[in-house]
Amino acid sequence: MKAIGKTLLLIGATSDIGRATALVYAEAGWDIHLVGRRRELVQREADDIVTRTAAAVTAHELDILDTGRFEEFLSIVSPLPDTAICVVGELGEQARAERELEHAAMVMRTNFEGPALMLGLLASRFAARGSGTIVGISSVAGDRGRGSNYVYGAAKAGLTAFLSGLRNRLSTAGVRVLTIKPGFVRTRMTDGMKLPPMLTAEPAEVAQRIFAVADGSKGGDVVYVRRIWYPLMAIIRGIPEPIFKRLRL
Amino acid sequence: MIEGWGRYPRHDSEVLDCRLPEALPGTVSSRAGLIARGNGRSYGDAAIGEHLTLTCGALSRMKSFDQVDASLTVEGGVMLSEILRSFIPRGYFPPVVPGTKFVTVGGMIASDVHGKNHHRDGGFGDHVREIKLVIASGEILTCSRTQNSELFFATLGGMGLTGIIAEATFRLRPISTGWIVQKTVVTENLGDTLQALKQTDDATYSVAWIDCLSRGASLGRSLIFVGEHASPSDIAQMPKAALLPPFKAARFSLPVDLPGWALNRTSVSAFNDLYYRAGARKAARVSLVHWDSYFFPLDGLLEWNRLYGKRGFLQHQCVVPDENALAVLSSMLDRFALSGKASFLAVLKRLRGGAGLLSFPAPGYTLALDLPVAPDVFQLLDEIDKLVVAAGGRLYLAKDARQSRHTFEAGYPQLQAFKELRRTTGADRHFSSQLGKRLGI
């Protein structure tokens, strides 16, 4: 395996997209720090990647809701990574979120507060160094609030706006900030849902797109994984609110 | 409804996805009539649970690779294709591979799969050092040749009926290139074919494609593909060829089911004739073949099971001992040819003994062919089975969808010991597939 001396920090390593993404980087010769909520599950993914690629991989335990530990955690991760990717997400249940404050808060904090604070801390460290790439995984659900999943969508909209601001702030500081919107992906999160094949990506496809945009030759700041989402979301965003509010999407 | 790769039979069975290894013990101990399923490539009803089919494809993490002795430890749901993808570029090849790379390690062990090198290296089970088996109580037992060895040998080829293979350790073989030096031997009749196969016993890989529609003097005419792992000097003549090439990602997929009549005697016979003549022209010439095309020619056409239409197909694979192989295989081939049912995927190989109590391989010749499902095929196969039983042979459980209990019991003399082990470990109360139910295992 070619050692290229670059390091990836991947937060959300036990998710399907996280796992696939770490594998793509490892195959390209990167060293990897994997972060997830449960140590034994992160270690399982780390062992898997080491065995498949002979890359250098470390496993770390951290709950994205445990924001009080972030500073301490980042002081342990050494050296400071070249690229940091946060794929943490939690769809939750809209109906439950409408009834239970706690559930709604968990969905909001997991999709917005935790990832935003973590990526914000990393961005400042990258800015101090003068280099680095930040990748946030947002969602098409954040492009416009819909009755069927607006709690999740609002949190993702928040993350999209946060990343946009971070990008704006750091555009001259040598730090790249990317927003990836995967669209539908065949993962645990969408297990059992009926997904339109044209709009649905595999985790490996998302991973390859992330790598190509963040550390390959492809450009772009805000990226839909499947290109069909660009016109589709342009249309959905363009529908006037008086009409949109009557639609069931 | 759930079906095997042959799309026959179909059964109602609850399907449950197993996402994490830690979920296995609880699921197994609390449920009755379940069987583990990997990638669903067994042809018949082996991976359909009597009540519950537990899909284990997500238990697909590799655990460790020991470079000193090239031993690999993986979870049972890891696919062979993933092992090839990771390890061929690093100069290693699995000790044994079946005809498709889209099978899981758990499935390869449960079927004790054989490859084109069985005559020399034995089956996959022969190369397994250790397994972690989730038994009926939910306990996870380490099984090897020295630890829980009875359970170990029952699990090799045990069709998942002893427990769920959560993890396995086996050795890879070092290779210096990903290419195979292939020589084609052309034979004109069955006697020649058997003789020639026997003469290739020293070769690492050998397999015969048999023209199962030709009759009379050319009954059993074949192309025998003999292969060895190529050395770097072998491929030096190929400009720019990578020593250790990955598999080619671009694949064709059969988008629709072919209508039932598409594969008929005329079309298959014409194909076979062309294929034989094309092979004969290459006789004695040595060629270099990419590992993917040599070992997995059918994987190039994804979903090739749709060739046979919605009704599906049966694969018949038997092994018969050497003694009267010529006579028995002659009459079998003649019946197949006479019926005109058999398809172009007919293969003849040499086997030696198998490792497990219910392992399919036995010393002799194995013949495998496909037949589209049709009402009169079942009777034809029952008659063929009589020849197999009379010859002291047996059928491959991983491909079986229809053999009778009598045929099965006659072919597997260690069945009683297997059943006894199922009883003493409590497996009989938890693990049950449609195949097991049909055959009374």
XYZ file of C-alpha atoms in Angstrom:
690
model
C 0.000 0.000 0.000
C 1.310 3.401 -0.948
C 1.758 5.619 2.103
C 1.040 9.185 1.095
C 1.259 10.735 4.540
C -2.207 12.257 4.513
C -4.722 11.800 7.271
C -8.513 11.646 7.255
C -10.732 12.202 10.286
C -14.058 10.501 9.704
C -16.873 11.164 12.159
C -19.753 8.713 11.910
C -17.608 5.736 10.976
C -20.139 3.011 11.648
C -22.706 4.385 9.208
C -22.853 2.834 5.752
C -21.682 6.042 4.060
C -18.965 6.566 6.665
C -17.618 3.076 6.253
C -17.614 3.281 2.455
C -15.914 6.690 2.537
C -13.166 5.590 4.913
C -12.494 2.608 2.673
C -12.075 4.782 -0.424
C -9.560 6.995 1.388
C -7.719 3.996 2.820
C -7.438 2.448 -0.632
C -5.904 5.700 -1.824
C -3.206 5.362 0.850
C -4.500 7.724 3.533
C -4.132 7.174 7.271
C -7.519 7.194 8.941
C -8.982 8.219 12.309
C -12.418 6.659 12.707
C -14.873 8.151 15.168
C -18.144 6.654 16.332
C -20.435 6.368 19.287
C -19.650 2.798 20.310
C -16.038 1.767 20.671
C -16.471 -1.910 19.754
C -18.356 -1.054 16.571
C -15.774 1.529 15.522
C -13.032 -0.994 16.227
C -14.879 -3.513 14.011
C -14.783 -1.028 11.127
C -11.154 -0.155 11.833
C -10.124 -3.827 11.767
C -12.043 -4.262 8.530
C -10.303 -1.383 6.794
C -6.861 -2.394 8.067
C -7.380 -5.943 6.851
C -8.670 -4.877 3.452
C -6.138 -2.173 2.708
C -3.233 -2.410 5.184
C -3.798 1.299 5.897
C -3.024 2.847 9.298
C -6.350 3.184 11.093
C -7.223 4.230 14.637
C -10.593 3.913 16.359
C -12.061 6.599 18.640
C -15.209 6.712 20.724
C -17.195 9.940 20.750
C -20.898 10.767 20.876
C -21.778 13.671 18.585
C -24.228 14.893 21.235
C -21.469 15.054 23.839
C -20.347 18.491 22.691
C -18.556 19.163 25.965
C -15.918 16.613 25.035
C -15.140 17.979 21.568
C -12.188 20.217 22.496
C -10.545 17.518 24.569
C -11.147 14.959 21.812
C -9.544 17.112 19.144
C -6.511 17.692 21.302
C -5.938 13.909 21.292
C -6.278 13.480 17.543
C -2.774 13.953 16.308
C -1.563 14.954 13.862
C -4.302 17.339 12.833
C -5.991 15.660 9.841
C -5.734 16.966 6.298
C -9.402 16.277 5.626
C -12.273 15.978 8.098
C -15.589 14.456 7.072
C -18.698 14.339 9.209
C -21.350 11.912 7.964
C -23.334 11.781 11.202
C -27.073 11.820 10.641
C -30.300 10.637 12.198
C -33.551 10.582 10.242
C -35.727 10.075 13.306
C -39.492 9.832 12.986
C -41.360 12.958 11.976
C -44.622 11.950 13.632
C -42.834 11.202 16.877
C -40.877 14.431 16.659
C -44.201 16.315 16.428
C -45.326 14.777 19.737
C -42.136 14.383 21.725
C -39.891 17.362 22.302
C -37.054 15.089 23.295
C -37.129 13.165 20.041
C -37.304 16.366 17.997
C -34.400 17.806 19.975
C -32.335 14.653 19.448
C -32.909 14.822 15.667
C -32.020 18.524 15.578
C -28.925 18.143 17.740
C -27.655 15.067 15.883
C -28.054 16.559 12.432
C -27.146 20.146 13.208
C -25.715 21.067 16.568
C -23.187 18.243 16.934
C -21.817 18.230 13.364
C -21.779 22.038 13.111
C -19.889 22.523 16.387
C -17.418 19.781 15.536
C -16.734 21.012 12.021
C -16.521 24.577 13.314
C -13.789 23.624 15.788
C -11.913 21.741 13.104
C -12.242 24.631 10.659
C -10.641 27.033 13.123
C -7.738 24.644 13.682
C -7.352 24.204 9.925
C -7.446 27.984 9.457
C -4.687 28.415 12.041
C -2.604 25.901 10.105
C -3.596 27.460 6.793
C -4.785 24.303 5.086
C -7.395 21.551 5.242
C -10.656 20.316 3.826
C -13.931 20.157 5.738
C -16.737 17.992 4.395
C -20.234 18.103 5.827
C -22.950 15.717 4.747
C -26.183 17.635 4.497
C -29.336 16.597 2.680
C -31.732 17.477 -0.107
C -34.270 17.497 2.730
C -32.657 20.743 3.879
C -33.358 22.498 0.575
C -37.007 23.030 1.407
C -39.091 22.084 4.424
C -41.687 19.441 3.771
C -44.527 18.257 5.985
C -43.241 14.702 5.967
C -39.799 15.354 7.502
C -39.291 19.001 8.368
C -37.610 18.411 11.717
C -34.825 16.480 10.030
C -34.963 18.841 7.054
C -34.689 21.959 9.224
C -31.644 20.574 11.019
C -30.004 19.774 7.678
C -30.935 23.248 6.391
C -29.162 24.628 9.420
C -26.085 22.580 8.642
C -26.175 23.679 5.009
C -26.286 27.338 6.102
C -23.560 26.784 8.678
C -21.244 25.192 6.102
C -22.040 27.973 3.653
C -21.028 30.572 6.217
C -17.911 28.661 7.178
C -16.916 28.475 3.515
C -17.480 32.189 3.120
C -15.436 32.988 6.228
C -12.521 30.727 5.316
C -12.358 31.156 1.566
C -9.109 33.097 1.857
C -7.664 31.067 4.731
C -6.627 28.016 2.706
C -9.497 25.941 4.038
C -11.985 24.278 1.707
C -15.505 23.636 2.948
C -17.726 21.229 1.038
C -21.398 20.458 1.395
C -22.422 17.061 0.093
C -26.063 16.237 -0.462
C -26.340 12.530 -1.144
C -30.072 12.345 -1.959
C -31.532 8.901 -1.361
C -28.924 6.304 -0.439
C -29.449 2.622 0.121
C -28.389 2.386 3.787
C -29.653 1.348 7.188
C -31.347 4.763 7.423
C -33.537 4.031 4.427
C -33.998 0.328 5.102
C -37.533 -0.740 4.295
C -38.348 2.493 2.416
C -39.380 2.407 -1.203
C -36.679 4.327 -3.052
C -36.819 5.603 -6.649
C -33.921 3.836 -8.442
C -33.012 6.890 -10.565
C -32.469 9.008 -7.471
C -30.934 6.392 -5.215
C -27.199 5.981 -4.788
C -25.189 3.198 -3.187
C -22.934 4.111 -0.250
C -19.849 3.343 -2.380
C -21.043 5.819 -5.018
C -21.429 8.543 -2.397
C -17.990 7.708 -1.035
C -16.319 7.935 -4.425
C -18.012 11.259 -5.142
C -16.909 12.671 -1.798
C -13.324 11.614 -2.457
C -13.364 12.933 -6.014
C -14.652 16.332 -4.912
C -12.753 16.716 -1.646
C -9.410 15.239 -2.572
C -9.505 14.344 -6.242
C -9.602 16.348 -9.388
C -13.290 17.332 -9.320
C -14.348 20.764 -8.129
C -17.499 22.177 -6.543
C -18.535 23.507 -3.142
C -22.072 22.175 -2.888
C -22.477 18.799 -4.487
C -25.448 16.556 -5.119
C -24.193 12.989 -5.504
C -26.490 12.214 -8.421
C -26.652 15.018 -10.951
C -30.364 14.589 -11.539
C -30.920 16.280 -8.149
C -29.674 19.659 -9.454
C -32.629 20.350 -11.774
C -35.039 18.484 -9.531
C -34.247 20.566 -6.449
C -34.133 23.746 -8.532
C -37.733 23.066 -9.498
C -38.777 22.166 -5.966
C -37.158 25.295 -4.549
C -38.835 27.370 -7.248
C -42.404 26.377 -6.503
C -44.153 29.414 -4.943
C -45.078 28.911 -1.301
C -48.888 29.327 -1.830
C -48.747 26.322 -4.156
C -46.057 24.412 -2.274
C -48.003 24.423 0.975
C -50.790 22.446 -0.698
C -48.499 19.825 -2.178
C -47.841 16.484 -0.512
C -44.218 15.709 -1.296
C -41.756 -15.352 -1.074
C -38.116 -16.209 -1.369
C -36.181 -18.314 -3.867
C -32.665 -19.515 -4.567
C -30.439 -18.689 -7.541
C -32.229 -21.257 -9.707
C -35.544 -19.510 -8.923
C -37.091 -22.845 -8.060
C -38.661 -23.606 -5.656
C -40.207 -20.511 -4.072
C -41.303 -20.549 -0.450
C -42.926 -18.333 2.104
C -40.425 -17.547 4.814
C -40.057 -14.578 7.103
C -36.881 -12.710 6.185
C -34.883 -10.890 8.842
C -31.778 -8.799 8.181
C -29.011 -9.374 10.662
C -27.186 -6.029 10.966
C -24.710 -6.657 13.772
C -22.900 -9.778 14.991
C -24.088 -9.087 18.520
C -27.679 -9.706 17.388
C -26.994 -13.313 16.377
C -27.087 -15.080 19.773
C -30.441 -13.658 20.815
C -32.077 -14.252 17.464
C -30.844 -17.816 17.204
C -31.769 -18.889 20.724
C -35.215 -17.343 20.624
C -36.364 -18.637 17.260
C -37.157 -22.015 15.735
C -36.841 -23.109 12.121
C -34.301 -20.576 10.927
C -31.407 -20.759 8.518
C -28.647 -18.281 7.679
C -28.545 -16.897 4.144
C -25.553 -15.211 2.568
C -25.837 -13.832 -0.941
C -28.535 -16.303 -2.037
C -26.381 -18.092 -4.607
C -27.253 -21.634 -3.634
C -29.502 -22.844 -6.402
C -32.365 -24.549 -4.651
C -33.907 -24.429 -1.184
C -30.807 -24.663 1.018
C -30.826 -21.025 2.117
C -34.555 -20.690 2.684
C -35.526 -21.097 6.330
C -38.421 -23.310 7.279
C -39.901 -20.346 9.150
C -37.217 -17.651 9.225
C -34.456 -16.766 6.777
C -31.747 -14.749 8.500
C -29.834 -12.735 5.902
C -26.266 -12.247 7.022
C -24.813 -10.219 4.167
C -24.203 -7.257 6.494
C -21.927 -9.334 8.713
C -19.219 -8.579 6.239
C -16.240 -7.183 8.084
C -12.757 -8.519 7.663
C -11.041 -9.042 11.014
C -7.335 -9.587 10.471
C -4.710 -10.813 8.052
C -1.566 -12.502 9.276
C 1.152 -11.966 6.718
C 3.440 -14.552 8.255
C 1.260 -17.484 7.302
C -1.168 -15.683 4.955
C -4.184 -16.494 7.113
C -7.253 -14.323 6.852
C -10.012 -13.983 9.452
C -13.352 -12.604 8.328
C -16.995 -12.470 9.337
C -19.205 -15.039 7.618
C -20.958 -12.549 5.350
C -17.810 -11.349 3.580
C -18.075 -12.055 -0.118
C -15.452 -13.873 -2.089
C -15.440 -10.979 -4.560
C -14.322 -8.628 -1.761
C -11.471 -10.950 -0.790
C -10.334 -11.064 -4.412
C -10.585 -7.286 -4.681
C -8.459 -6.710 -1.583
C -5.945 -9.500 -1.878
C -5.147 -10.136 -5.524
C -3.401 -6.740 -5.792
C -1.381 -7.791 -2.736
C -0.387 -11.130 -4.272
C -2.745 -13.602 -2.635
C -5.457 -15.885 -3.965
C -8.052 -17.940 -2.063
C -7.097 -21.607 -1.728
C -10.312 -22.734 -3.444
C -12.925 -20.810 -5.406
C -16.258 -22.020 -6.798
C -17.659 -20.952 -10.184
C -18.942 -17.587 -8.955
C -17.300 -14.928 -6.821
C -20.635 -13.677 -5.500
C -20.772 -16.089 -2.587
C -20.086 -15.474 1.083
C -17.417 -17.172 3.158
C -20.119 -18.632 5.412
C -21.828 -20.092 2.353
C -18.581 -21.481 0.979
C -17.951 -23.310 4.253
C -21.545 -24.487 4.706
C -21.422 -25.945 1.182
C -17.766 -27.015 1.444
C -17.427 -25.658 -2.081
C -14.999 -27.222 -4.524
C -13.067 -25.630 -7.330
C -11.149 -26.606 -10.386
C -8.309 -27.733 -8.106
C -10.244 -30.154 -5.910
C -8.351 -33.160 -7.223
C -5.179 -31.588 -5.861
C -6.037 -29.216 -3.042
C -9.392 -30.452 -1.758
C -12.385 -28.241 -0.986
C -12.655 -24.886 0.770
C -13.287 -26.710 4.050
C -9.866 -28.331 3.866
C -8.294 -24.891 4.157
C -10.416 -23.570 7.007
C -8.410 -23.432 10.197
C -11.033 -22.212 12.620
C -14.612 -21.028 12.741
C -16.734 -19.220 15.282
C -20.121 -20.860 15.279
C -23.299 -19.508 16.870
C -24.994 -22.657 18.104
C -28.610 -23.232 19.124
C -28.195 -21.911 22.675
C -26.817 -18.645 21.311
C -23.370 -19.540 22.613
C -20.453 -18.782 20.291
C -18.135 -21.769 19.984
C -14.675 -21.795 18.492
C -14.385 -24.898 16.327
C -11.293 -26.300 14.665
C -9.632 -29.619 13.968
C -8.610 -29.797 17.617
C -11.334 -27.810 19.404
C -14.988 -28.894 19.185
C -13.797 -30.921 16.239
C -17.011 -32.928 15.802
C -18.945 -29.726 15.322
C -16.206 -28.404 13.052
C -16.422 -31.340 10.657
C -20.209 -31.324 10.770
C -20.250 -27.636 9.849
C -17.983 -28.045 6.795
C -20.576 -28.925 4.172
C -23.294 -28.938 6.828
C -25.549 -26.561 4.889
C -25.959 -24.222 7.851
C -27.794 -26.858 9.841
C -25.359 -26.910 12.765
C -25.337 -23.173 13.455
C -24.404 -19.809 12.008
C -20.840 -19.293 10.863
C -20.069 -15.923 12.407
C -16.345 -15.920 11.653
C -13.784 -18.020 9.842
C -10.015 -18.196 9.504
C -8.401 -19.731 6.434
C -5.181 -19.464 4.507
C -4.642 -17.691 1.237
C -2.089 -18.829 -1.302
C 0.649 -16.495 -2.497
C 0.536 -15.722 -6.219
C 3.002 -13.743 -8.267
C 0.547 -12.820 -11.023
C -3.211 -12.690 -11.487
C -3.025 -14.586 -14.757
C -3.616 -18.209 -15.600
C -1.653 -20.126 -18.208
C -4.365 -22.129 -19.921
C -4.016 -25.110 -22.182
C -7.030 -26.586 -23.949
C -7.241 -30.332 -24.477
C -9.817 -31.451 -27.012
C -11.416 -34.860 -26.675
C -13.743 -36.657 -29.052
C -15.703 -38.914 -26.762
C -16.383 -39.649 -23.113
C -13.706 -42.339 -22.783
C -11.096 -39.866 -24.001
C -12.477 -37.176 -21.723
C -12.274 -39.249 -18.550
C -8.815 -40.445 -19.484
C -7.593 -36.954 -20.247
C -9.035 -35.565 -17.021
C -7.250 -38.250 -15.056
C -4.024 -37.378 -16.838
C -4.380 -33.761 -15.737
C -4.465 -34.761 -12.052
C -1.063 -33.142 -11.588
C -2.234 -29.817 -12.956
C -3.348 -27.223 -10.432
C -6.625 -26.531 -12.178
C -8.549 -28.657 -14.617
C -12.148 -28.724 -15.724
C -13.972 -30.082 -18.762
C -16.773 -28.342 -20.592
C -18.774 -31.162 -22.019
C -21.016 -30.989 -25.066
C -24.018 -32.656 -23.464
C -26.144 -32.668 -26.610
C -23.845 -34.660 -28.856
C -24.603 -38.379 -29.098
C -23.277 -41.563 -30.679
C -19.565 -41.628 -31.417
C -19.071 -38.113 -30.103
C -21.016 -38.622 -26.883
C -19.101 -36.829 -24.151
C -16.808 -34.839 -26.406
C -15.220 -32.086 -24.390
C -12.840 -29.206 -24.078
C -10.621 -29.603 -21.060
C -9.225 -26.373 -19.668
C -6.015 -26.956 -17.760
C -4.615 -24.036 -15.816
C -1.631 -22.939 -13.739
C -0.949 -19.630 -12.025
C 1.287 -17.727 -14.423
C 4.738 -16.524 -13.420
C 5.943 -12.995 -14.174
C 8.042 -14.353 -17.061
C 4.893 -15.894 -18.583
C 3.253 -12.506 -18.855
C 6.371 -10.595 -19.825
C 5.270 -11.108 -23.423
C 2.072 -9.119 -22.784
C 2.839 -5.428 -23.133
C 1.550 -3.314 -20.285
C -0.392 -6.109 -18.606
C -0.513 -5.623 -14.845
C 0.967 -8.511 -12.917
C -1.875 -8.451 -10.414
C -4.913 -7.085 -12.258
C -8.160 -6.309 -10.403
C -11.441 -7.487 -11.863
C -13.046 -5.433 -14.540
C -15.861 -3.369 -13.148
C -17.944 -2.990 -16.308
C -20.407 -5.850 -16.493
C -23.363 -6.839 -18.565
C -26.585 -7.619 -16.834
C -29.422 -9.550 -18.367
C -32.186 -6.945 -18.149
C -35.164 -9.215 -18.732
C -36.221 -12.811 -18.314
C -35.775 -14.681 -21.551
C -38.929 -16.414 -22.710
C -39.035 -20.126 -21.924
C -38.545 -21.212 -25.530
C -35.358 -19.238 -26.121
C -33.143 -22.060 -24.972
C -34.243 -24.996 -27.055
C -32.493 -27.990 -28.483
C -31.642 -26.226 -31.721
C -30.229 -23.057 -30.208
C -28.239 -24.818 -27.514
C -27.003 -27.469 -29.904
C -25.823 -24.799 -32.317
C -24.086 -22.944 -29.492
C -22.401 -26.100 -28.250
C -21.208 -27.002 -31.711
C -19.717 -23.562 -32.314
C -18.152 -23.487 -28.879
C -16.571 -26.904 -29.345
C -15.161 -26.005 -32.756
C -13.830 -22.689 -31.503
C -12.134 -24.500 -28.637
C -10.758 -27.184 -30.906
C -9.021 -24.557 -33.014
C -7.163 -23.411 -29.915
C -6.057 -26.928 -29.080
C -2.502 -27.304 -27.888
C -2.029 -23.551 -27.995
C -1.186 -22.057 -24.636
C -3.009 -18.874 -23.743
C -2.902 -16.414 -20.874
C -6.263 -15.799 -19.269
C -7.229 -13.120 -16.727
C -8.117 -14.735 -13.394
C -11.640 -13.369 -13.573
C -12.428 -14.948 -16.948
C -10.765 -18.230 -16.036
C -12.496 -18.801 -12.714
C -15.725 -16.840 -13.048
C -16.780 -16.759 -16.700
C -20.468 -16.566 -15.853
C -20.077 -13.648 -13.443
C -19.440 -11.492 -16.525
C -23.130 -11.813 -17.232
C -24.880 -10.652 -14.076
C -28.224 -12.255 -13.388
C -27.592 -15.006 -15.900
C -30.227 -17.041 -14.108
C -32.721 -14.987 -16.108
C -31.605 -16.881 -19.199
C -33.989 -19.576 -18.164
C -37.080 -17.450 -17.827
C -39.413 -16.991 -14.911
C -39.945 -20.664 -14.253
C -36.310 -20.996 -13.313
C -33.936 -23.876 -13.739
C -32.541 -26.865 -11.958
C -28.926 -27.677 -11.670
C -28.064 -31.337 -11.417
C -24.646 -32.101 -10.020
C -23.615 -35.590 -9.071
C -20.377 -37.327 -8.294
C -19.766 -40.966 -9.244
C -16.819 -43.130 -8.217
C -14.088 -44.022 -10.700
C -14.904 -47.746 -10.958
C -17.754 -47.660 -13.414
C -17.701 -43.957 -14.219
C -17.504 -44.510 -17.967
C -20.564 -46.748 -18.106
C -22.654 -44.659 -15.712
C -21.760 -41.278 -17.146
C -22.337 -42.621 -20.663
C -25.857 -43.658 -19.893
C -26.531 -40.434 -18.039
C -25.220 -38.271 -20.843
C -27.121 -40.311 -23.378
C -30.367 -39.741 -21.509
C -29.717 -36.047 -21.203
C -28.825 -35.819 -24.884
C -31.866 -37.846 -25.893
C -34.175 -35.615 -23.866
C -32.628 -32.504 -25.418
C -33.241 -30.688 -22.127
C -29.753 -30.083 -20.925
C -28.218 -26.714 -21.479
C -24.828 -25.412 -22.508
C -23.473 -25.167 -19.006
C -22.279 -28.726 -18.554
C -19.123 -29.358 -16.633
C -17.104 -32.445 -15.752
C -14.391 -32.517 -13.084
C -12.331 -34.835 -10.936
C -12.895 -34.787 -7.197
C -11.227 -36.353 -4.228
C -12.740 -36.913 -0.766
C -14.482 -34.119 1.114
C -13.737 -32.820 4.596
C -17.092 -32.709 6.377
C -19.768 -35.218 7.347
C -22.095 -33.963 4.619
C -19.461 -32.638 2.210
C -20.411 -33.333 -1.360
C -16.994 -34.191 -2.827
C -16.115 -37.863 -3.048
C -13.383 -39.528 -5.092
C -14.484 -39.766 -8.705
C -15.963 -37.659 -11.474
C -18.528 -34.938 -10.996
C -20.944 -33.932 -13.733
C -22.984 -30.724 -13.454
C -25.554 -29.362 -15.859
C -28.521 -27.026 -16.002
C -32.042 -27.813 -17.095
C -34.880 -25.305 -17.369
C -37.783 -26.147 -15.087
C -40.469 -27.983 -17.064
C -42.998 -30.623 -16.055
C -41.180 -33.547 -17.681
C -37.757 -32.614 -16.307
C -38.493 -33.927 -12.844
C -39.143 -37.446 -14.068
C -36.019 -37.387 -16.221
C -33.934 -36.367 -13.228
C -35.514 -39.022 -11.013
C -34.356 -41.599 -13.563
C -30.878 -40.092 -13.692
C -30.769 -40.182 -9.885
C -31.373 -43.932 -9.986
C -28.198 -44.276 -12.030
C -26.339 -42.098 -9.516
C -27.527 -44.181 -6.580
C -26.745 -47.466 -8.339
C -23.229 -46.198 -9.018
C -22.732 -45.287 -5.360
C -22.788 -41.565 -6.087
C -24.486 -38.530 -4.573
C -25.932 -35.116 -5.433
C -24.626 -31.693 -4.387
C -26.891 -30.185 -1.738
C -25.973 -26.571 -2.560
C -27.488 -27.040 -5.998
C -30.297 -29.383 -5.157
C -33.957 -28.411 -5.313
C -35.692 -31.727 -5.863
C -33.831 -34.928 -5.046
C -35.719 -37.534 -3.072
C -34.966 -38.559 0.476
C -33.993 -41.975 -0.810
C -31.390 -40.604 -3.213
C -29.999 -38.383 -0.488
C -29.815 -41.063 2.188
C -28.141 -43.512 -0.174
C -25.440 -40.995 -1.017
C -24.499 -39.640 2.405
C -23.420 -42.514 4.698
C -22.510 -40.184 7.571
C -25.999 -38.728 7.784
C -26.839 -40.496 11.050
C -23.795 -39.064 12.792
C -24.767 -35.618 11.485
C -28.327 -35.966 12.775
C -27.066 -37.182 16.129
C -24.852 -34.125 16.412
C -27.801 -31.892 15.559
C -29.730 -33.541 18.350
C -27.040 -33.271 21.011
C -26.276 -29.607 20.236
C -29.945 -28.647 20.051
C -29.493 -27.562 16.429
C -32.467 -29.684 15.395
C -34.767 -27.393 17.407
C -33.470 -24.103 15.957
C -31.907 -24.557 12.517
C -34.076 -25.793 9.691
C -34.098 -25.027 5.983
C -36.539 -26.058 3.306
C -33.820 -28.381 2.024
C -33.390 -29.935 5.462
C -37.127 -30.377 5.838
C -37.469 -31.954 2.393
C -34.614 -34.385 2.958
C -35.372 -35.137 6.600
C -32.048 -33.852 7.925
